[in-house]
Amino acid sequence: MSGEFMGADTASLRTFAKAVRDQYNWDGGKRTTIDLPGPFDPTITDQQLAELHRAGLAMEFLLHGSTTRQVSGP
């Protein structure tokens, strides 16, 4: 995150920027818990997701984005 300060004695303008990037893939050894209704095991492993991917029912994807926000004040 970066910040930039400009302004007079009591007022300033701050600009904040944030960038994200993550590769969602099935690395093995990882797991997560999903709150499912009914008598299901809520633990989903990367191995299970990889099997769904091989069957054409899931896919890996890349998440990326950015945002900028300006805040002014004392």
Coordinates of C-alpha atoms in Angstrom, one line a residue:
M1 CA 0.0 0.0 0.0
S2 CA 1.3 3.5 -0.8
G3 CA 0.3 6.8 0.6
E4 CA 0.9 10.3 -0.8
F5 CA 0.4 13.5 1.3
M6 CA -0.2 16.9 -0.2
G7 CA -1.8 20.0 1.3
A8 CA -1.7 23.1 3.4
D9 CA -1.2 23.4 7.2
T10 CA -4.4 21.6 8.3
A11 CA -5.7 19.9 5.1
S12 CA -4.2 17.0 3.2
L13 CA -5.1 14.6 0.4
R14 CA -4.1 11.0 0.8
T15 CA -4.2 8.5 -2.1
F16 CA -4.1 4.8 -1.3
A17 CA -3.6 2.0 -3.8
K18 CA -4.0 -1.7 -3.4
A19 CA -3.3 -4.5 -5.9
V20 CA -4.1 -8.2 -5.5
R21 CA -3.2 -11.3 -7.5
D22 CA -3.7 -14.9 -6.6
Q23 CA -3.7 -18.2 -8.5
Y24 CA -6.4 -20.5 -7.4
N25 CA -5.2 -24.0 -8.2
W26 CA -5.3 -27.4 -6.6
D27 CA -1.9 -27.8 -4.8
G28 CA -2.6 -30.9 -2.7
G29 CA -2.3 -31.0 1.0
K30 CA -4.7 -28.0 1.4
R31 CA -8.3 -28.2 2.6
T32 CA -11.1 -25.9 3.6
T33 CA -14.4 -26.2 5.5
I34 CA -17.7 -25.2 3.9
D35 CA -20.8 -24.8 5.9
L36 CA -23.1 -27.3 4.2
P37 CA -26.7 -28.2 5.2
G38 CA -27.4 -31.9 6.0
P39 CA -25.2 -34.8 6.9
F40 CA -22.2 -33.9 4.7
D41 CA -18.6 -33.8 5.6
P42 CA -17.8 -30.0 5.4
T43 CA -14.1 -30.6 4.6
I44 CA -13.2 -30.1 1.0
T45 CA -9.6 -31.0 0.0
D46 CA -7.6 -29.8 -3.0
Q47 CA -7.4 -33.4 -4.1
Q48 CA -11.2 -33.5 -4.4
L49 CA -11.2 -30.2 -6.4
A50 CA -8.4 -31.6 -8.7
E51 CA -10.6 -34.7 -9.4
L52 CA -13.5 -32.4 -10.3
H53 CA -11.2 -30.4 -12.5
R54 CA -10.1 -33.6 -14.3
A55 CA -13.7 -34.5 -14.8
G56 CA -14.5 -31.1 -16.3
L57 CA -16.6 -29.9 -13.4
A58 CA -14.1 -27.4 -11.9
M59 CA -11.3 -25.1 -13.1
E60 CA -8.3 -23.2 -11.9
F61 CA -8.4 -19.5 -12.3
L62 CA -6.4 -16.3 -11.7
L63 CA -7.8 -13.6 -9.5
H64 CA -6.4 -10.1 -10.0
G65 CA -7.5 -6.5 -9.4
S66 CA -6.7 -3.1 -8.0
T67 CA -8.3 -0.2 -6.3
T68 CA -7.4 3.4 -5.5
R69 CA -9.0 5.6 -2.9
Q70 CA -8.5 9.3 -2.1
V71 CA -9.1 10.7 1.4
S72 CA -9.0 14.4 2.3
G73 CA -9.0 15.9 5.7
P74 CA -6.9 17.2 8.6

